[in-house]
Amino acid sequence: IFDLELKKVGKVFDNGTTAVSEFDLSVSKGEFIAFLGPSGCGKTTTLRMIAGFESISSGDMMIKGVRMNDVPPEHRPTSMIFQSYALFPHMTVRRNVGYGLEVKGLSDADRNAKVDRILATLGLEDIADRKPDKLSGGQRQRIALARGLVVEPDILLLDEPLGALDANLRKAIQNELKLLQKNLGVTFIFVTHAQSEALALSDRIVVMNQGRVEQISPPHQLYTRP
Ligand code: ADP
Ligand code: ADP
């Protein structure tokens, strides 16, 4: 059974724009998948359909064999991480990371245990009581990652999460993402328009163009044809 399956998934927006057509993909648990392609090719729309922030116009989307088309985002085993971090500036790091669990109504003790564990995993213990607006881009990105991971998703969805970082930080966060993949067994779906990033991170690359899948292959076979 696959972690994620897209079966001829399509998206037509209300204004008539076809953003995605007949998208087929099967992802195994713990795989790291990159969606690669130029701006406007449908990467973000596909990611948002998986998260449930965008409705699916045609086809089927399954997670662990369960059809997700009509399941709202908060009931899907997914977390989405944005390039803009989307952190609450007035809340401490700890509260930002625990917010999703707070909303779910977890007890303070349960929440703190989970938050402490993920803060330690990402090396954020020392800044747990600070506010995000005083922190660096790399720290903020780690906080956003911690907030996505603390709810223990099966699938982590990342929309160009490294775009705002300088080259050194990008490399450091890339390494952390690979470690998280190995240690937590989470499935990663990662949107990027940078080929180097897709090559560095993913087990398989989905090359998209004008709403269609052009190629799905491991990094070493990218753009080579049989
Ligand atoms: P990418 O993430 O690859 O840059 P997007 O998924 O954002 O591409 O966009 C795919 C296509 O869908 C583009 O033509 C874009 O303009 C269009 N699009 C995205 N969001 C909307 C929307 N809410 N309404 C209409 N068209 C949209
Ligand atoms: P990206 O290319 O990084 O995905 P965009 O600049 O294409 O981002 O889109 C930013 C936001 O605007 C997204 O939420 C997208 O859904 C929306 N959007 C993009 N194109 C259109 C469009 N033609 N009509 C309405 N909304 C759009």
Short mmCIF file of C-alpha atoms and ligand atoms in Angstrom, two decimals:
data_model
loop_
_atom_site.label_atom_id
_atom_site.label_comp_id
_atom_site.label_asym_id
_atom_site.label_seq_id
_atom_site.Cartn_x
_atom_site.Cartn_y
_atom_site.Cartn_z
CA ILE A 1 0.00 0.00 0.00
CA PHE A 2 1.32 3.40 -1.01
CA ASP A 3 1.60 6.39 1.33
CA LEU A 4 0.29 8.71 -1.36
CA GLU A 5 -1.39 8.07 -4.70
CA LEU A 6 -2.50 10.60 -7.28
CA LYS A 7 -4.67 9.06 -10.02
CA LYS A 8 -5.26 11.28 -13.03
CA VAL A 9 -5.60 14.28 -10.72
CA GLY A 10 -6.59 17.52 -12.43
CA LYS A 11 -7.29 21.12 -11.44
CA VAL A 12 -9.33 23.66 -13.35
CA PHE A 13 -9.80 26.98 -11.52
CA ASP A 14 -13.13 28.80 -11.54
CA ASN A 15 -11.76 31.29 -14.08
CA GLY A 16 -11.17 28.41 -16.54
CA THR A 17 -7.40 28.09 -16.04
CA THR A 18 -6.26 24.47 -16.27
CA ALA A 19 -3.41 24.30 -13.74
CA VAL A 20 -2.90 20.51 -13.54
CA SER A 21 -3.87 17.66 -15.92
CA GLU A 22 -3.94 13.88 -15.38
CA PHE A 23 -1.27 13.88 -12.67
CA ASP A 24 -0.30 10.26 -11.83
CA LEU A 25 2.09 9.46 -9.00
CA SER A 26 2.55 6.74 -6.35
CA VAL A 27 4.79 7.47 -3.37
CA SER A 28 6.09 4.93 -0.83
CA LYS A 29 6.45 5.66 2.87
CA GLY A 30 9.61 7.61 3.67
CA GLU A 31 10.33 8.66 0.08
CA PHE A 32 11.61 12.15 -0.69
CA ILE A 33 9.90 13.49 -3.82
CA ALA A 34 10.64 16.80 -5.57
CA PHE A 35 8.23 18.59 -7.92
CA LEU A 36 10.53 20.43 -10.34
CA GLY A 37 9.55 22.85 -13.08
CA PRO A 38 9.29 26.49 -14.16
CA SER A 39 7.03 29.04 -12.48
CA GLY A 40 3.37 28.48 -13.34
CA CYS A 41 3.68 24.76 -14.24
CA GLY A 42 1.33 23.66 -11.44
CA LYS A 43 3.66 22.60 -8.61
CA THR A 44 2.09 24.64 -5.83
CA THR A 45 -1.45 23.84 -6.96
CA THR A 46 -0.66 20.10 -6.80
CA LEU A 47 0.87 20.48 -3.33
CA ARG A 48 -2.18 22.45 -2.16
CA MET A 49 -4.51 19.72 -3.49
CA ILE A 50 -2.56 17.12 -1.48
CA ALA A 51 -2.84 19.31 1.63
CA GLY A 52 -6.54 19.95 1.00
CA PHE A 53 -6.23 23.74 0.63
CA GLU A 54 -7.37 23.43 -2.99
CA SER A 55 -10.20 21.20 -4.22
CA ILE A 56 -9.49 18.44 -6.76
CA SER A 57 -11.39 18.95 -10.05
CA SER A 58 -10.91 15.43 -11.44
CA GLY A 59 -9.26 12.14 -10.52
CA ASP A 60 -8.55 10.67 -7.09
CA MET A 61 -6.09 11.31 -4.30
CA MET A 62 -5.42 8.59 -1.72
CA ILE A 63 -3.32 8.53 1.44
CA LYS A 64 -2.57 5.04 2.78
CA GLY A 65 -5.39 3.72 0.61
CA VAL A 66 -8.02 6.13 1.91
CA ARG A 67 -9.62 8.51 -0.59
CA MET A 68 -8.91 12.08 0.49
CA ASN A 69 -10.75 14.17 -2.15
CA ASP A 70 -13.44 15.35 0.26
CA VAL A 71 -11.47 15.24 3.53
CA PRO A 72 -10.75 18.73 4.96
CA PRO A 73 -7.09 19.73 5.55
CA GLU A 74 -7.25 19.41 9.34
CA HIS A 75 -8.28 15.78 9.02
CA ARG A 76 -5.52 14.80 6.62
CA PRO A 77 -2.25 13.30 7.94
CA THR A 78 -0.29 16.07 6.22
CA SER A 79 1.59 19.22 7.26
CA MET A 80 2.55 22.05 4.92
CA ILE A 81 5.58 24.32 5.33
CA PHE A 82 5.77 27.64 3.52
CA GLN A 83 8.68 29.70 2.24
CA SER A 84 7.35 32.67 4.21
CA TYR A 85 7.47 30.60 7.47
CA ALA A 86 4.06 32.03 8.55
CA LEU A 87 5.10 32.15 12.22
CA PHE A 88 3.24 34.20 14.85
CA PRO A 89 5.62 37.07 15.75
CA HIS A 90 4.12 37.75 19.20
CA MET A 91 4.37 34.13 20.38
CA THR A 92 7.50 32.42 21.71
CA VAL A 93 9.16 29.69 19.65
CA ARG A 94 7.74 27.09 22.02
CA ARG A 95 4.19 28.42 21.65
CA ASN A 96 4.54 28.71 17.85
CA VAL A 97 5.64 25.09 17.63
CA GLY A 98 2.91 23.87 19.99
CA TYR A 99 0.12 25.89 18.42
CA GLY A 100 -1.30 23.07 16.27
CA LEU A 101 -1.46 20.79 19.31
CA GLU A 102 -3.05 23.56 21.37
CA VAL A 103 -5.79 23.92 18.75
CA LYS A 104 -6.31 20.15 18.82
CA GLY A 105 -6.92 20.41 22.58
CA LEU A 106 -3.98 18.34 23.85
CA SER A 107 -3.24 18.66 27.57
CA ASP A 108 -0.35 20.92 28.60
CA ALA A 109 1.74 17.93 29.68
CA ASP A 110 1.24 15.99 26.44
CA ARG A 111 1.85 19.08 24.38
CA ASN A 112 5.03 20.07 26.21
CA ALA A 113 6.45 16.57 25.89
CA LYS A 114 5.93 16.54 22.12
CA VAL A 115 7.18 20.11 21.69
CA ASP A 116 10.33 19.47 23.75
CA ARG A 117 11.13 16.37 21.72
CA ILE A 118 10.86 18.12 18.35
CA LEU A 119 12.74 21.23 19.61
CA ALA A 120 15.59 18.93 20.64
CA THR A 121 15.51 17.09 17.30
CA LEU A 122 16.00 20.39 15.46
CA GLY A 123 18.46 21.91 17.94
CA LEU A 124 16.09 24.68 19.03
CA GLU A 125 16.05 24.15 22.83
CA ASP A 126 18.17 27.21 23.54
CA ILE A 127 15.84 29.62 21.74
CA ALA A 128 12.55 28.06 22.91
CA ASP A 129 11.51 31.11 24.92
CA ARG A 130 12.42 33.75 22.35
CA LYS A 131 10.20 35.36 19.71
CA PRO A 132 10.70 34.60 16.00
CA ASP A 133 11.14 38.19 14.85
CA LYS A 134 14.47 38.36 16.73
CA LEU A 135 15.83 35.22 15.05
CA SER A 136 17.71 34.43 11.84
CA GLY A 137 16.17 33.05 8.65
CA GLY A 138 17.67 29.63 9.28
CA GLN A 139 16.29 29.52 12.80
CA ARG A 140 12.88 30.60 11.60
CA GLN A 141 12.89 27.89 8.96
CA ARG A 142 13.75 25.28 11.60
CA ILE A 143 10.88 26.57 13.76
CA ALA A 144 8.50 26.25 10.82
CA LEU A 145 9.76 22.69 10.27
CA ALA A 146 9.29 21.89 13.96
CA ARG A 147 5.75 23.21 13.85
CA GLY A 148 4.97 21.02 10.85
CA LEU A 149 6.55 17.91 12.37
CA VAL A 150 5.16 18.19 15.90
CA VAL A 151 1.72 16.96 14.81
CA GLU A 152 3.44 13.78 13.54
CA PRO A 153 2.24 13.90 9.94
CA ASP A 154 2.65 10.97 7.56
CA ILE A 155 3.45 13.40 4.76
CA LEU A 156 5.33 16.69 5.01
CA LEU A 157 4.65 19.14 2.17
CA LEU A 158 7.25 21.85 1.57
CA ASP A 159 6.68 24.79 -0.78
CA GLU A 160 10.10 26.19 -1.75
CA PRO A 161 11.15 26.18 1.91
CA LEU A 162 14.77 27.09 1.19
CA GLY A 163 14.20 29.90 -1.29
CA ALA A 164 14.72 32.71 1.23
CA LEU A 165 17.97 31.34 2.68
CA ASP A 166 21.59 32.01 1.69
CA ALA A 167 23.70 29.21 0.22
CA ASN A 168 25.32 28.04 3.49
CA LEU A 169 22.07 27.90 5.39
CA ARG A 170 20.35 26.18 2.51
CA LYS A 171 22.98 23.43 2.61
CA ALA A 172 22.59 23.07 6.39
CA ILE A 173 18.80 22.80 6.22
CA GLN A 174 19.06 20.36 3.29
CA ASN A 175 21.20 18.11 5.47
CA GLU A 176 18.68 18.36 8.30
CA LEU A 177 15.81 17.46 6.00
CA LYS A 178 17.66 14.31 4.91
CA LEU A 179 18.30 13.40 8.56
CA LEU A 180 14.63 13.91 9.42
CA GLN A 181 13.66 11.67 6.52
CA LYS A 182 15.98 8.95 7.83
CA ASN A 183 15.17 9.28 11.52
CA LEU A 184 11.42 9.95 11.46
CA GLY A 185 10.37 7.95 8.39
CA VAL A 186 8.22 10.86 7.19
CA THR A 187 7.36 11.11 3.49
CA PHE A 188 8.50 14.40 1.95
CA ILE A 189 7.00 16.22 -1.03
CA PHE A 190 9.06 19.23 -1.94
CA VAL A 191 8.35 21.98 -4.50
CA THR A 192 11.27 23.73 -6.19
CA HIS A 193 12.21 25.45 -9.41
CA ALA A 194 15.91 24.81 -8.66
CA GLN A 195 17.28 21.68 -10.30
CA SER A 196 20.30 21.60 -7.97
CA GLU A 197 18.00 21.40 -4.96
CA ALA A 198 15.93 18.59 -6.46
CA LEU A 199 19.12 16.69 -7.29
CA ALA A 200 20.58 17.15 -3.81
CA LEU A 201 17.52 16.10 -1.83
CA SER A 202 15.18 13.74 -3.59
CA ASP A 203 14.83 10.03 -4.16
CA ARG A 204 12.70 10.77 -7.22
CA ILE A 205 12.07 13.94 -9.20
CA VAL A 206 8.72 14.71 -10.83
CA VAL A 207 9.45 17.05 -13.73
CA MET A 208 6.40 19.20 -14.55
CA ASN A 209 5.63 21.40 -17.52
CA GLN A 210 2.40 23.30 -18.23
CA GLY A 211 0.36 21.30 -15.73
CA ARG A 212 1.58 17.91 -16.87
CA VAL A 213 4.08 15.37 -15.59
CA GLU A 214 6.90 15.13 -18.14
CA GLN A 215 9.14 12.67 -16.35
CA ILE A 216 9.46 10.85 -13.04
CA SER A 217 12.95 9.56 -12.31
CA PRO A 218 15.69 9.24 -9.71
CA PRO A 219 18.21 12.11 -9.78
CA HIS A 220 20.89 10.20 -11.68
CA GLN A 221 18.48 9.52 -14.56
CA LEU A 222 17.10 13.05 -14.84
CA TYR A 223 16.52 14.01 -18.50
CA THR A 224 18.09 10.80 -19.87
CA ARG A 225 15.78 8.64 -21.97
CA PRO A 226 15.95 4.86 -22.38
P1 ADP B 1 3.88 26.86 -9.80
O1 ADP B 1 3.73 26.51 -8.36
O2 ADP B 1 4.52 25.76 -10.61
O3 ADP B 1 4.56 28.18 -10.00
P2 ADP B 1 1.03 27.23 -9.71
O4 ADP B 1 0.50 25.93 -9.25
O5 ADP B 1 1.16 28.33 -8.71
O6 ADP B 1 2.42 26.99 -10.44
O7 ADP B 1 0.14 27.76 -10.90
C1 ADP B 1 -0.25 26.93 -11.99
C2 ADP B 1 -1.16 27.73 -12.93
O8 ADP B 1 -2.41 27.97 -12.27
C3 ADP B 1 -0.62 29.09 -13.30
O9 ADP B 1 -1.05 29.35 -14.62
C4 ADP B 1 -1.30 30.02 -12.30
O10 ADP B 1 -1.40 31.33 -12.81
C5 ADP B 1 -2.65 29.36 -12.17
N1 ADP B 1 -3.29 29.63 -10.86
C6 ADP B 1 -2.77 29.40 -9.64
N2 ADP B 1 -3.63 29.72 -8.66
C7 ADP B 1 -4.74 30.17 -9.30
C8 ADP B 1 -6.00 30.66 -8.85
N3 ADP B 1 -6.29 30.74 -7.55
N4 ADP B 1 -6.90 31.04 -9.78
C9 ADP B 1 -6.60 30.94 -11.10
N5 ADP B 1 -5.45 30.48 -11.58
C10 ADP B 1 -4.52 30.10 -10.71
P1 ADP B 2 4.28 30.57 -6.98
O1 ADP B 2 4.61 30.66 -8.43
O2 ADP B 2 5.43 30.79 -6.07
O3 ADP B 2 3.50 29.33 -6.65
P2 ADP B 2 2.40 32.66 -7.56
O4 ADP B 2 2.98 34.03 -7.51
O5 ADP B 2 2.16 31.96 -8.85
O6 ADP B 2 3.28 31.76 -6.60
O7 ADP B 2 1.00 32.66 -6.78
C1 ADP B 2 0.84 33.28 -5.54
C2 ADP B 2 -0.62 33.11 -5.10
O8 ADP B 2 -1.52 33.65 -6.08
C3 ADP B 2 -1.02 31.64 -4.94
O9 ADP B 2 -1.84 31.51 -3.80
C4 ADP B 2 -1.79 31.30 -6.21
O10 ADP B 2 -2.78 30.31 -5.95
C5 ADP B 2 -2.41 32.64 -6.56
N1 ADP B 2 -2.52 32.81 -8.02
C6 ADP B 2 -1.57 32.56 -8.93
N2 ADP B 2 -2.00 32.81 -10.18
C7 ADP B 2 -3.28 33.24 -10.05
C8 ADP B 2 -4.27 33.66 -10.97
N3 ADP B 2 -4.07 33.67 -12.30
N4 ADP B 2 -5.47 34.04 -10.48
C9 ADP B 2 -5.70 34.03 -9.17
N5 ADP B 2 -4.80 33.64 -8.25
C10 ADP B 2 -3.60 33.25 -8.68
#
